[in-house]
Short mmCIF file of C-alpha atoms and ligand atoms in Angstrom, two decimals:
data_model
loop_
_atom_site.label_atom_id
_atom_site.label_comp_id
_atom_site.label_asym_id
_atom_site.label_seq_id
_atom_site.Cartn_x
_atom_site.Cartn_y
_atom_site.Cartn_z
CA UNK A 487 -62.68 -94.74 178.49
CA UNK A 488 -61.54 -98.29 179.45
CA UNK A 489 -58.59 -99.95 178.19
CA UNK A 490 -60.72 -101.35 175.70
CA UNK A 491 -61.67 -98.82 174.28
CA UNK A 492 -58.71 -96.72 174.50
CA UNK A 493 -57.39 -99.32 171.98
CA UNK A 494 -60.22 -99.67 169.81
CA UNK A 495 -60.95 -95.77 169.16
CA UNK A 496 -57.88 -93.83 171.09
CA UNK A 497 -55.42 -95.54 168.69
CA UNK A 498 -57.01 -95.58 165.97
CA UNK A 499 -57.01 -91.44 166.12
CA UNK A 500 -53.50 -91.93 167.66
CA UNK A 501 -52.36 -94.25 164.17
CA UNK A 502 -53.86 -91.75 161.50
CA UNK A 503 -51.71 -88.87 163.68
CA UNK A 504 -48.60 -90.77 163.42
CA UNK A 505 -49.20 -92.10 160.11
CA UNK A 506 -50.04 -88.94 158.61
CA UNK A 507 -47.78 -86.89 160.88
CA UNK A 508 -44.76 -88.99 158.87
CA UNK A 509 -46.34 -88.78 155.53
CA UNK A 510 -46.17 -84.88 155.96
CA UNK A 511 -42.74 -84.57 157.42
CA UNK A 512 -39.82 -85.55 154.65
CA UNK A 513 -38.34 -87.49 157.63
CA UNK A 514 -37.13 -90.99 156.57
CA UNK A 515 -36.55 -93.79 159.19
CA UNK A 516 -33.43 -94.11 160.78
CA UNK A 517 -31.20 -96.68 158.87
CA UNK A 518 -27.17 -97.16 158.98
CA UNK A 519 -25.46 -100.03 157.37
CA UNK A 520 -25.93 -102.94 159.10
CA UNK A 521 -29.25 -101.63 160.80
CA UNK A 522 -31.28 -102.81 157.89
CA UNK A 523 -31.36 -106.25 159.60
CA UNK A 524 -30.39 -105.24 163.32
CA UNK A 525 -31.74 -101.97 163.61
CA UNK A 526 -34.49 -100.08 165.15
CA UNK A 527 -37.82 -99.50 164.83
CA UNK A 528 -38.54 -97.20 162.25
CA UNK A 529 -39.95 -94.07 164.40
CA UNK A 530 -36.71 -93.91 165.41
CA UNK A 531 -34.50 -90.94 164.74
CA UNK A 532 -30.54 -90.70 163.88
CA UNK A 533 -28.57 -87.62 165.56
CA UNK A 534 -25.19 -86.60 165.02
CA UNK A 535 -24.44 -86.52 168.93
CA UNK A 536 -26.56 -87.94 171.64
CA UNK A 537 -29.74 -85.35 172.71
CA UNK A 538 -27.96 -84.52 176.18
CA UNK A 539 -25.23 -82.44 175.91
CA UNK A 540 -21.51 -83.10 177.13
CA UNK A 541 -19.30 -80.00 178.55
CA UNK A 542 -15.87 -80.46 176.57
CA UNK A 543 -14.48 -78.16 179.10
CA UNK A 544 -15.59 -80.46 182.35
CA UNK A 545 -16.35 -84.19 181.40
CA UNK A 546 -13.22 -85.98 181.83
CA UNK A 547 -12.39 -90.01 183.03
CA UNK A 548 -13.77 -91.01 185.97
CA UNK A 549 -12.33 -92.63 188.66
CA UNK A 550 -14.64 -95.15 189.98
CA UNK A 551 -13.09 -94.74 193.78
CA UNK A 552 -15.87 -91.99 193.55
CA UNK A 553 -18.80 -94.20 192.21
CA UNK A 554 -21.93 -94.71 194.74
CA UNK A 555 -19.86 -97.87 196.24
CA UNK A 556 -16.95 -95.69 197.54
CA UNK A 557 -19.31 -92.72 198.58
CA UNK A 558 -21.72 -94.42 200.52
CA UNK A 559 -19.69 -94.45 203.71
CA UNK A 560 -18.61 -91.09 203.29
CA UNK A 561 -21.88 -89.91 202.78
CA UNK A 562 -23.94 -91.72 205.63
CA UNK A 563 -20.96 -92.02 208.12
CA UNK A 564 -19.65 -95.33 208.91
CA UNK A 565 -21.90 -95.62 212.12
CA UNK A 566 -24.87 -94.88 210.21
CA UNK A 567 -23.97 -97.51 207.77
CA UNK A 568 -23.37 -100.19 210.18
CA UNK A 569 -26.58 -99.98 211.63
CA UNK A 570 -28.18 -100.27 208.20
CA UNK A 571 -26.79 -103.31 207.45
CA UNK A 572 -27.63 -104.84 211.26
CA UNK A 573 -31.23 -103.53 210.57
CA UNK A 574 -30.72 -105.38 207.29
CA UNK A 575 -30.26 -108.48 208.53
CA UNK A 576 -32.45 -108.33 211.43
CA UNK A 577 -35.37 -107.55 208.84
CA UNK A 578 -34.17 -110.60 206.59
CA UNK A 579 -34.45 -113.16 209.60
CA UNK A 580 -38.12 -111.83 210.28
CA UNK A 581 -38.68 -112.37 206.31
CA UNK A 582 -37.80 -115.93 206.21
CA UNK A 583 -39.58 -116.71 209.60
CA UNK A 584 -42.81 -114.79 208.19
CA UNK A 585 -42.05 -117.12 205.47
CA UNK A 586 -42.41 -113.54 203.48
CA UNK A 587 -43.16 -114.34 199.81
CA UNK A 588 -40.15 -113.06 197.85
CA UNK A 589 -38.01 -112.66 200.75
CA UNK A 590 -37.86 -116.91 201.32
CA UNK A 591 -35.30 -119.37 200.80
CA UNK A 592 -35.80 -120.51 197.98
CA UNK A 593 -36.24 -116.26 196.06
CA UNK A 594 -33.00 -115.88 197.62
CA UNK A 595 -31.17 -118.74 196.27
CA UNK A 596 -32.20 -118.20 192.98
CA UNK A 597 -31.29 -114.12 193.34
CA UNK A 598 -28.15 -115.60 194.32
CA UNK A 599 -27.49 -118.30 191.86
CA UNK A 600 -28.62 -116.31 188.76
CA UNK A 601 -25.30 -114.38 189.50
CA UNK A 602 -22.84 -117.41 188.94
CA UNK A 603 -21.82 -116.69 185.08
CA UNK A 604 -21.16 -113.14 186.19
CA UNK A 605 -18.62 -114.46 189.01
CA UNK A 606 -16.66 -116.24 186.79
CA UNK A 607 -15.42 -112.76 185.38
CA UNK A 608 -13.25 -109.74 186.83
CA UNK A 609 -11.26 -107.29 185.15
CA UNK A 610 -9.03 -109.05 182.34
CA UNK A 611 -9.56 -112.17 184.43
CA UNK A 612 -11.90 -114.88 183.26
CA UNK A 613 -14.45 -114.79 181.16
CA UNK A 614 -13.46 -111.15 180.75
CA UNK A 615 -9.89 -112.27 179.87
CA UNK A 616 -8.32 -109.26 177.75
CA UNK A 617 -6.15 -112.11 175.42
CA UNK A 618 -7.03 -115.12 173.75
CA UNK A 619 -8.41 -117.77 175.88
CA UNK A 620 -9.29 -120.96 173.59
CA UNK A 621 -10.66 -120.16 169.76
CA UNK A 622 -7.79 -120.61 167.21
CA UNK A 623 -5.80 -117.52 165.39
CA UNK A 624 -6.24 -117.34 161.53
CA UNK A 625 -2.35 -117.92 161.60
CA UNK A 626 -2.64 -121.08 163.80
CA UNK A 627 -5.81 -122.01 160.63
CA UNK A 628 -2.86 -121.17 157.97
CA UNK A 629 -5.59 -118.03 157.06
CA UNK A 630 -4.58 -114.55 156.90
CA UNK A 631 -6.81 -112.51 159.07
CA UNK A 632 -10.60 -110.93 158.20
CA UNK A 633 -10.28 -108.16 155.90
CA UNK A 634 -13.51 -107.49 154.49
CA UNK A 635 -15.08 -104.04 154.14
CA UNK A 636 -16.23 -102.09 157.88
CA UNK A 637 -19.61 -102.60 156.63
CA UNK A 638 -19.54 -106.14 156.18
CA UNK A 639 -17.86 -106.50 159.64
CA UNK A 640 -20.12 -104.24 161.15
CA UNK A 641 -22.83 -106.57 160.08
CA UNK A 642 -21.24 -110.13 161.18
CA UNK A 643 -20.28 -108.43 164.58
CA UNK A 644 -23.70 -107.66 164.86
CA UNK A 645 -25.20 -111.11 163.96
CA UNK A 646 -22.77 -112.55 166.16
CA UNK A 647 -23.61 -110.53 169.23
CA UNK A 648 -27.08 -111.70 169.03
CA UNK A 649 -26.23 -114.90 168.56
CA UNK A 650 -24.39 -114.73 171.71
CA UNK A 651 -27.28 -113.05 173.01
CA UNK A 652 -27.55 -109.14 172.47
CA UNK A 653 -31.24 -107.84 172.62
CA UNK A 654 -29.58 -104.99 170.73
CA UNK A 655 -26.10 -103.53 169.01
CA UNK A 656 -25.12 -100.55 167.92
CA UNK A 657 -21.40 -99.32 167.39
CA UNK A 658 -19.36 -96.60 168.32
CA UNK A 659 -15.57 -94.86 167.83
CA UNK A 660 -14.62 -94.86 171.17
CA UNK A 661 -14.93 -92.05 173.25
CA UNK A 662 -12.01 -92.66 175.96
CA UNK A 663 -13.21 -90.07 178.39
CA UNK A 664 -15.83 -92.84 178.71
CA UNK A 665 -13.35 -95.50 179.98
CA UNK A 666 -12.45 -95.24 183.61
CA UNK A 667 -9.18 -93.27 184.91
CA UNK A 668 -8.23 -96.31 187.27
CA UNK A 669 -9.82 -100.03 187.60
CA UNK A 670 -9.55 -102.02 190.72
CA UNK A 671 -6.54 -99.76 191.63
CA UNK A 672 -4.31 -99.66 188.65
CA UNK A 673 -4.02 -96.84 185.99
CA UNK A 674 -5.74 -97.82 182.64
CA UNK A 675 -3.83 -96.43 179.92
CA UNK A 676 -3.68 -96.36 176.35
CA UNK A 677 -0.31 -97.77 174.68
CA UNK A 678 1.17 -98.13 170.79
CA UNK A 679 1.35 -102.26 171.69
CA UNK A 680 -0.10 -104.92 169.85
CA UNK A 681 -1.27 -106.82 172.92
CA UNK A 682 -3.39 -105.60 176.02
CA UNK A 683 -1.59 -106.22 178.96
CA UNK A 684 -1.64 -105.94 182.73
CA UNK A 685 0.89 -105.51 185.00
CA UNK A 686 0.97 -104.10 189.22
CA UNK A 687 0.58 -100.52 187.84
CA UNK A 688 -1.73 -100.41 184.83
CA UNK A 689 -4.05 -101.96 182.65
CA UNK A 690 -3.41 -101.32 179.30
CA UNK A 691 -5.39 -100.85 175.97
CA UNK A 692 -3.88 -100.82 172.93
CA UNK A 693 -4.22 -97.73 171.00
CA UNK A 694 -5.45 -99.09 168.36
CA UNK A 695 -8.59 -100.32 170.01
CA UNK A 696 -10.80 -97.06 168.10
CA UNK A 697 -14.20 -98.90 168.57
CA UNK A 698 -16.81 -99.94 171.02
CA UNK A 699 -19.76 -102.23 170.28
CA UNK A 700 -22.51 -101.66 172.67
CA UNK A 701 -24.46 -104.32 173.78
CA UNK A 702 -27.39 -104.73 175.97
CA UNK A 703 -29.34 -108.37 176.75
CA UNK A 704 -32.66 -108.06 178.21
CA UNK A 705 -33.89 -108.64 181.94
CA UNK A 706 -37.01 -109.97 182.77
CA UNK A 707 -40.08 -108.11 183.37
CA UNK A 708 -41.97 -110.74 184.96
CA UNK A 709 -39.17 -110.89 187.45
CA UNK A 710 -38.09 -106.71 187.46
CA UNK A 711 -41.72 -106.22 188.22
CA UNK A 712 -41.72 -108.18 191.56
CA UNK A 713 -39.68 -105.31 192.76
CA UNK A 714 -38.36 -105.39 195.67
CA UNK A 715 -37.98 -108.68 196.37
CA UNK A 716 -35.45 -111.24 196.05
CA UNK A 717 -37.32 -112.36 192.49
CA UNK A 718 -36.73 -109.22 191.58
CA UNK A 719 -32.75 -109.41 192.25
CA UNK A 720 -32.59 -112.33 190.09
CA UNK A 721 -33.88 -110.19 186.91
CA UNK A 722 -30.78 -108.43 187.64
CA UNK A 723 -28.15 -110.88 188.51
CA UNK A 724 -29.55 -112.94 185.55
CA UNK A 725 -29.17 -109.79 183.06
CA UNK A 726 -25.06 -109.66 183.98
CA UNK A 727 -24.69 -113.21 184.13
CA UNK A 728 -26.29 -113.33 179.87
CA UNK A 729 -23.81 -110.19 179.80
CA UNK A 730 -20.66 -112.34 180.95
CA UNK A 731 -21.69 -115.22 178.18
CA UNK A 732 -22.45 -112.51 175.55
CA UNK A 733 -18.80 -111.15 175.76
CA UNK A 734 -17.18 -113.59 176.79
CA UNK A 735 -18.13 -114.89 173.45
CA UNK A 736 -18.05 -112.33 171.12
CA UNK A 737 -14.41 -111.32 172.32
CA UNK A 738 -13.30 -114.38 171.43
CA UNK A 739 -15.47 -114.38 167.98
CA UNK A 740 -13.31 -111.37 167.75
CA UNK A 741 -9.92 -112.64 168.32
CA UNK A 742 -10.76 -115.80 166.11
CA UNK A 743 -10.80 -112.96 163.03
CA UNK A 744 -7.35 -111.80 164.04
CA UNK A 745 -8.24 -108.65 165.91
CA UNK A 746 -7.80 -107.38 169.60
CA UNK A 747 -11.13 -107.57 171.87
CA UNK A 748 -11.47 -106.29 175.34
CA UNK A 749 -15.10 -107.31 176.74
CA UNK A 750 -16.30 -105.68 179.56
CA UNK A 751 -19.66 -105.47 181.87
CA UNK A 752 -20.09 -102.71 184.52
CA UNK A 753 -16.32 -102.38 184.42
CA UNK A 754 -13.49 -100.23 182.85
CA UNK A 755 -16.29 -97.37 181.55
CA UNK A 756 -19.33 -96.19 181.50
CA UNK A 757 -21.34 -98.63 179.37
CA UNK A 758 -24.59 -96.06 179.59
CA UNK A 759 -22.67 -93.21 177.55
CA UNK A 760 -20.81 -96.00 175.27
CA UNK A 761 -24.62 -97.10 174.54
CA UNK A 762 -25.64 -93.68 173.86
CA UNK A 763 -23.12 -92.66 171.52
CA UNK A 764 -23.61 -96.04 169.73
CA UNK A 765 -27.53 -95.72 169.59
CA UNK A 766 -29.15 -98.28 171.74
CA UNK A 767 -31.06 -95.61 173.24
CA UNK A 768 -31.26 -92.34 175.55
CA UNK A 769 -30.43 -91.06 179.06
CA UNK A 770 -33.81 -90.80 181.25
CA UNK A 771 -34.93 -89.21 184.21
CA UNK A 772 -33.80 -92.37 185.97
CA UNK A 773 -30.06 -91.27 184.83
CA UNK A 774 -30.00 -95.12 183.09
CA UNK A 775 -30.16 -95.68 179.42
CA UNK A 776 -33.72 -95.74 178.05
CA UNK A 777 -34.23 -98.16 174.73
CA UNK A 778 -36.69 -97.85 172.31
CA UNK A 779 -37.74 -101.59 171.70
CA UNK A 780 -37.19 -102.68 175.59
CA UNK A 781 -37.30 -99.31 177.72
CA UNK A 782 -34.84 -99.48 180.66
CA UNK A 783 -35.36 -103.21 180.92
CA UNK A 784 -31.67 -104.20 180.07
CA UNK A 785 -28.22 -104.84 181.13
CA UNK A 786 -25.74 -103.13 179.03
CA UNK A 787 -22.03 -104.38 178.19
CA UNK A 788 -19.41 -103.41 175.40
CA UNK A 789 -16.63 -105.04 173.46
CA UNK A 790 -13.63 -102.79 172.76
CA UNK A 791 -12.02 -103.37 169.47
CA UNK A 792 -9.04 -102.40 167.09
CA UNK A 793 -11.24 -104.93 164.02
CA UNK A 794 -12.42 -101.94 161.59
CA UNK A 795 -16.42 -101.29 162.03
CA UNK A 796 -18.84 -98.92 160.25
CA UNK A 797 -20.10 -96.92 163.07
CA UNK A 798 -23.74 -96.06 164.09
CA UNK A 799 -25.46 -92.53 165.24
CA UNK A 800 -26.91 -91.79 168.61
CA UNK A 801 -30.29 -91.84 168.40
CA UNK A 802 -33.53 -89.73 169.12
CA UNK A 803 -37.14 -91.33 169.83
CA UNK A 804 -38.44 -88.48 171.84
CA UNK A 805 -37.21 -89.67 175.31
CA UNK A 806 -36.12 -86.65 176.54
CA UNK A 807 -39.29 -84.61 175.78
CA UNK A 808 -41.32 -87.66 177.52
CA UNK A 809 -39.59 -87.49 180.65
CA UNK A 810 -39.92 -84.00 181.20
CA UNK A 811 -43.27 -84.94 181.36
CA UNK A 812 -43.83 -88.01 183.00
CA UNK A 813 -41.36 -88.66 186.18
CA UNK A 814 -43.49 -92.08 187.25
CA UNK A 815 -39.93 -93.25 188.04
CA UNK A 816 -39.28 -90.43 190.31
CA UNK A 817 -42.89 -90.57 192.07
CA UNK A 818 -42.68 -94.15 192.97
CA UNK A 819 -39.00 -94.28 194.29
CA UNK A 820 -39.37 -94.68 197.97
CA UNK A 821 -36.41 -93.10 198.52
CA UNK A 822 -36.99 -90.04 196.70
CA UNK A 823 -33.38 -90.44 195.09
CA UNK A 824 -34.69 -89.53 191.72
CA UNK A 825 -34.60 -86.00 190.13
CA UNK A 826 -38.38 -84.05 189.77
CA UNK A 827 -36.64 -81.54 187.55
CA UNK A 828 -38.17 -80.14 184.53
CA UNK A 829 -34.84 -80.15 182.53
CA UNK A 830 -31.92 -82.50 182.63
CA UNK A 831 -28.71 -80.05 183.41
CA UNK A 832 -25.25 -79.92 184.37
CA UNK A 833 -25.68 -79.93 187.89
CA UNK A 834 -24.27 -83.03 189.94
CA UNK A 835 -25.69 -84.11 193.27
CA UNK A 836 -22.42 -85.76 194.76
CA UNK A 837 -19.15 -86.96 193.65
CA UNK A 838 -20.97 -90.35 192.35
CA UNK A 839 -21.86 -88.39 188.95
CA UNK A 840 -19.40 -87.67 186.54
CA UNK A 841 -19.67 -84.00 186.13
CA UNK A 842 -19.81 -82.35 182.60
CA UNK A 843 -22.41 -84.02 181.06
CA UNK A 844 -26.15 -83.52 180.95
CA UNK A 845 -28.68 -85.43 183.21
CA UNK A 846 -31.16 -86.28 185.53
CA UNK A 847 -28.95 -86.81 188.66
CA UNK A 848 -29.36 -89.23 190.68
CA UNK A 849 -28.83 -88.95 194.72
CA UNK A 850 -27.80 -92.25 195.14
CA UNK A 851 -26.42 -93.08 198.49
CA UNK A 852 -29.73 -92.92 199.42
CA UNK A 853 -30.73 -95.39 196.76
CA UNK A 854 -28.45 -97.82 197.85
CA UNK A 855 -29.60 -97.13 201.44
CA UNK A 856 -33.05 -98.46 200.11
CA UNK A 857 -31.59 -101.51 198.76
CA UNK A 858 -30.22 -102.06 202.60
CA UNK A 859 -33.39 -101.74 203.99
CA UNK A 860 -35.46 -103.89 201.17
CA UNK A 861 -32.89 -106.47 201.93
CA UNK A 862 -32.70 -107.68 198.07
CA UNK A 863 -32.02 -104.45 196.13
CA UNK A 864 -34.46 -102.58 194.26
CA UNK A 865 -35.82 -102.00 190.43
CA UNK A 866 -39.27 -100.28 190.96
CA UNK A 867 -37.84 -96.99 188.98
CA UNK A 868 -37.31 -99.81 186.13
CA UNK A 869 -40.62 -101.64 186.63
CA UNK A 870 -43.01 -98.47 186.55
CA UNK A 871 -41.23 -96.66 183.61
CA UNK A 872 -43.68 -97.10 180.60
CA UNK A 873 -41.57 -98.18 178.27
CA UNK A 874 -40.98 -101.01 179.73
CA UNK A 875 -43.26 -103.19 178.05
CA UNK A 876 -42.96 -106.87 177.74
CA UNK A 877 -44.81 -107.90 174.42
CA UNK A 878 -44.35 -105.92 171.46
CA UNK A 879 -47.46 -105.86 169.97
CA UNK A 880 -49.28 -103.47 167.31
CA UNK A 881 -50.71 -101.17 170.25
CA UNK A 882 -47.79 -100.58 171.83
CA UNK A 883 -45.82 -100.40 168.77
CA UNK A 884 -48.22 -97.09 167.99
CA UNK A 885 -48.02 -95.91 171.64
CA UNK A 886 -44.38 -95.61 171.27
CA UNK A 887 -44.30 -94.31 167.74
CA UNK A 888 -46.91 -91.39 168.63
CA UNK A 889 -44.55 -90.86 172.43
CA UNK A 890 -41.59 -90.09 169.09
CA UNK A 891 -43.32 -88.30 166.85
CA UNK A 892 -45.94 -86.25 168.86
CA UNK A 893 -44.46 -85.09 172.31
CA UNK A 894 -47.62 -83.46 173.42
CA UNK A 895 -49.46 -86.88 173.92
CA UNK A 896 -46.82 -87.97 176.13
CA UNK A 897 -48.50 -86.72 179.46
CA UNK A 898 -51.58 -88.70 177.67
CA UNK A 899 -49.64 -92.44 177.12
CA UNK A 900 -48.61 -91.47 180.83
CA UNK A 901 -51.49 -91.20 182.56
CA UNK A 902 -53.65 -94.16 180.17
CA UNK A 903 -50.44 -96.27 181.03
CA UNK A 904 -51.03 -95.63 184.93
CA UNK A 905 -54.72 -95.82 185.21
CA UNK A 906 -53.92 -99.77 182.70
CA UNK A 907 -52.29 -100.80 186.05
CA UNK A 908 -49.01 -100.94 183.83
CA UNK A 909 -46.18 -100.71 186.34
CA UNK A 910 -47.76 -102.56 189.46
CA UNK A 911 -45.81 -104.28 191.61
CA UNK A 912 -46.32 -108.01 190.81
CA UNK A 913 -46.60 -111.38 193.06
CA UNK A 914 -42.98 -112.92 193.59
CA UNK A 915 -45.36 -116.18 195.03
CA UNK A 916 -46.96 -116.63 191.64
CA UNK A 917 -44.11 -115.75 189.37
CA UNK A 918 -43.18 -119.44 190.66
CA UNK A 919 -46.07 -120.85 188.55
CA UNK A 920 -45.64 -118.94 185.23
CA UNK A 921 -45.09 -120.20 182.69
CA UNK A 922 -41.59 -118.61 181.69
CA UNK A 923 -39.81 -118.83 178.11
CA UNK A 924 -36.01 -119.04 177.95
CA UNK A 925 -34.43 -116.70 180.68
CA UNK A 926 -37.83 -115.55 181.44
CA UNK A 927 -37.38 -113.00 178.53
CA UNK A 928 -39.20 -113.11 174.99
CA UNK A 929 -36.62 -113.65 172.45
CA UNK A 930 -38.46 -112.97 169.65
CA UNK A 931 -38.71 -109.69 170.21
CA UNK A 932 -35.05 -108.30 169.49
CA UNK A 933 -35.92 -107.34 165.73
CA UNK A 934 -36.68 -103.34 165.10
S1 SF4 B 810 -33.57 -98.44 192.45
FE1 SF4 B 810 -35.30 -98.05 193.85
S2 SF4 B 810 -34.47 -96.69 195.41
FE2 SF4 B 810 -33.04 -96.64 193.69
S3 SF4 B 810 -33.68 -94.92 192.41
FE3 SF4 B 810 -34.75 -96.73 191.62
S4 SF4 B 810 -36.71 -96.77 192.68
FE4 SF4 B 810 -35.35 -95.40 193.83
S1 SF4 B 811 -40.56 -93.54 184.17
FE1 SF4 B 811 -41.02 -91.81 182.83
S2 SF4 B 811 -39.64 -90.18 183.54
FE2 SF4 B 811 -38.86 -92.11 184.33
S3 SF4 B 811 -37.34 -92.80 182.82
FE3 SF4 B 811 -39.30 -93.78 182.30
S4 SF4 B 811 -40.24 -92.39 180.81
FE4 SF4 B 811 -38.60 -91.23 181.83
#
């Protein structure tokens, strides 16, 4: 059967299973107050805690002194290290006299340029300031502050964030074993104050602050799929620069209401189990957060806030139960840092995981030993995974609906997806001459 006419005859089988697999079941689509216009798709499934587990006795806050960044040299040996990077750079000066598509001046620069937004932010610095840095208070407008119903401000903070450019939002109460023990060397703490503040010791959140809104802004799969080359890179650097913007902007959306926001990117916590709780998707075998509308092809961010918010569930499309079969991600990582286990579990391969919580751990030293040797990082665990699909259209609308509902077809969608090409490493020379929409990402696909 060709891809032809896998869609003309497999799917049609595929859409009457589905269909009447739903009809059967009592099961309603997922739908929480404000998801009506921002939510997902409707094979997806509400849970009252995310599918993998946490260990109340273990997981704790983690200091990021022990993230992949502060283990490397431990793990390789500083020796070892230096010669990766010399063998790094030797290996980028053959690229550019090769004239190596992807590897050339020109990939580089715009790897490199795509992160400027991001730069402009640190840890309550910037465009990540933790106070006020321009919009007007209601009390400066002569207004008292916003005081409609959770509901109602669940759904403007929601039209807001995409406005400001969320592919997705879901929100959370905050979990604070999610938020980091220390941040760029102080203590982060939680204080009755009305204000966050920083001084030389901590960083402080008020206590008040009970929610997190989870974002996540798309990357490009044009560029992701280029992995590993520089055009590759800039899918990345691009998806935390829209990250900066979209907090940057909804803090102060935030503040301009008369409440306390603290946007964040990579920093102060773990956006992945923030995003989990708050239902933009699941933890896959790649250890990353898996959506249902865009796979694992987005940046993730959150907004911490004390401005009252109907929360959302975590969510279950039948990730977990696909993974166990599929491990494409695993397969094609040429550095064999990805886990070939059957079943996610508690056990941690270094100090880089938080322990107490259940996964598909990661070894990734040697990941980031890959991105040495690539010279400009590396996505292809990203690129391959099929749910990473750039158009949303009917088919694979039903694909992913039938991966939800009917886990044994999952090794099927696997194996069609493969033998469709889906997942091939594409040309960095002729992503040059396509014809790209806005960010090189199709916005009208953020509706479930
Ligand atoms: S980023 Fe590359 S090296 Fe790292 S886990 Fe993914 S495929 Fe492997
Ligand atoms: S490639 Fe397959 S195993 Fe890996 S995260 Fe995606 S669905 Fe899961």
């Amino acid at each position: 059967m060709d891809r032809r006419d896998f869609f003309k005859f497999g799917l049609g089988g595929v859409g009457l299973a589905v269909g009447g697999g739903l009809a059967s079941s009592k099961e309603k689509a997922y739908s929480s107050p404000g998801r009506e216009i921002h939510g997902h798709p409707w094979w997806v499934r509400g849970l009252e805690k995310p599918k993998l587990a946490i260990d109340d006795k273990v997981y704790s806050r983690f200091h990021p002194r022990k993230s992949v960044f502060g283990s490397f040299p431990k793990y390789y040996g500083m020796d070892k290290l230096r010669e990766l990077r010399q063998r790094s750079r030797e290996k980028t000066m053959e690229y550019y006299k090769e004239d190596r598509p992807g590897y050339r001046l020109e990939d580089r620069a715009l790897a490199d340029a795509a992160w400027v937004i991001s730069r402009l932010g640190g840890v309550n610095k910037g465009t990540r300031s933790w106070t006020r840095k321009f919009v007007p208070t209601p009390e400066q407008r002569g207004v008292e502050k916003y005081k409609k119903s959770p509901e109602e401000a669940a759904h403007l903070i929601k039209a807001a964030a995409r406005y400001f450019g969320a592919a997705t939002v879901g929100v959370t109460i905050l979990d604070r074993r999610h938020i980091h023990s220390h941040e760029r060397g102080k203590e982060v703490v939680f204080e009755v104050v009305d204000e966050p503040y920083d001084n030389e010791k901590k960083l402080v959140i008020p206590d008040k602050c009970k929610y997190a809104i989870a974002l996540s802004v798309q990357m490009s799969l044009d560029n992701i799929a280029c992995s590993p080359t520089a055009i590759s890179s800039a899918g990345s650097s691009m998806g935390y620069s829209r990250c900066e913007f979209l907090v940057a902007g909804l803090a102060e959306f935030i503040r301009g209401l008369g409440y306390v926001a603290i946007p964040s990117v990579n920093d102060l916590g773990s956006s992945v189990a923030i995003a989990a709780d708050a239902g933009l998707g699941e933890l896959g075998r790649t250890n990353r957060l898996i959506t249902p509308e865009f796979g694992p092809m987005v940046r993730l961010a959150k907004v911490l806030t004390d401005l009252p918010l109907t929360v959302d569930k975590p969510i279950d499309f039948g990730l977990a139960e696909f993974c166990k079969v599929c491990k494409r991600c695993a397969e094609a990582c040429p550095s064999k840092s990805l886990s070939f286990d059957e079943e996610p579990s508690f056990e941690v391969r270094g100090e880089w995981n938080n322990p107490g919580h259940q996964a598909w751990f990661e070894d990734s030293p040697k990941c980031l030993a890959y991105w040495q040797e690539s010279t400009s990082g590396c996505s292809i665990c990203l690129a391959v995974c099929p749910w990473s699909k750039k158009d949303k259209t009917m088919i694979h609308e039903i694909v992913k609906a039938a991966s939800a509902k009917i886990p044994i077809l999952d090794g099927f969608f696997t194996s069609m997806d493969e033998a469709f090409g889906y997942g091939r490493q594409k040309s960095a020379e002729k992503w040059w001459d396509l014809n790209l929409p806005e960010y090189g990402i199709d916005t009208s696909q953020g509706k479930g």
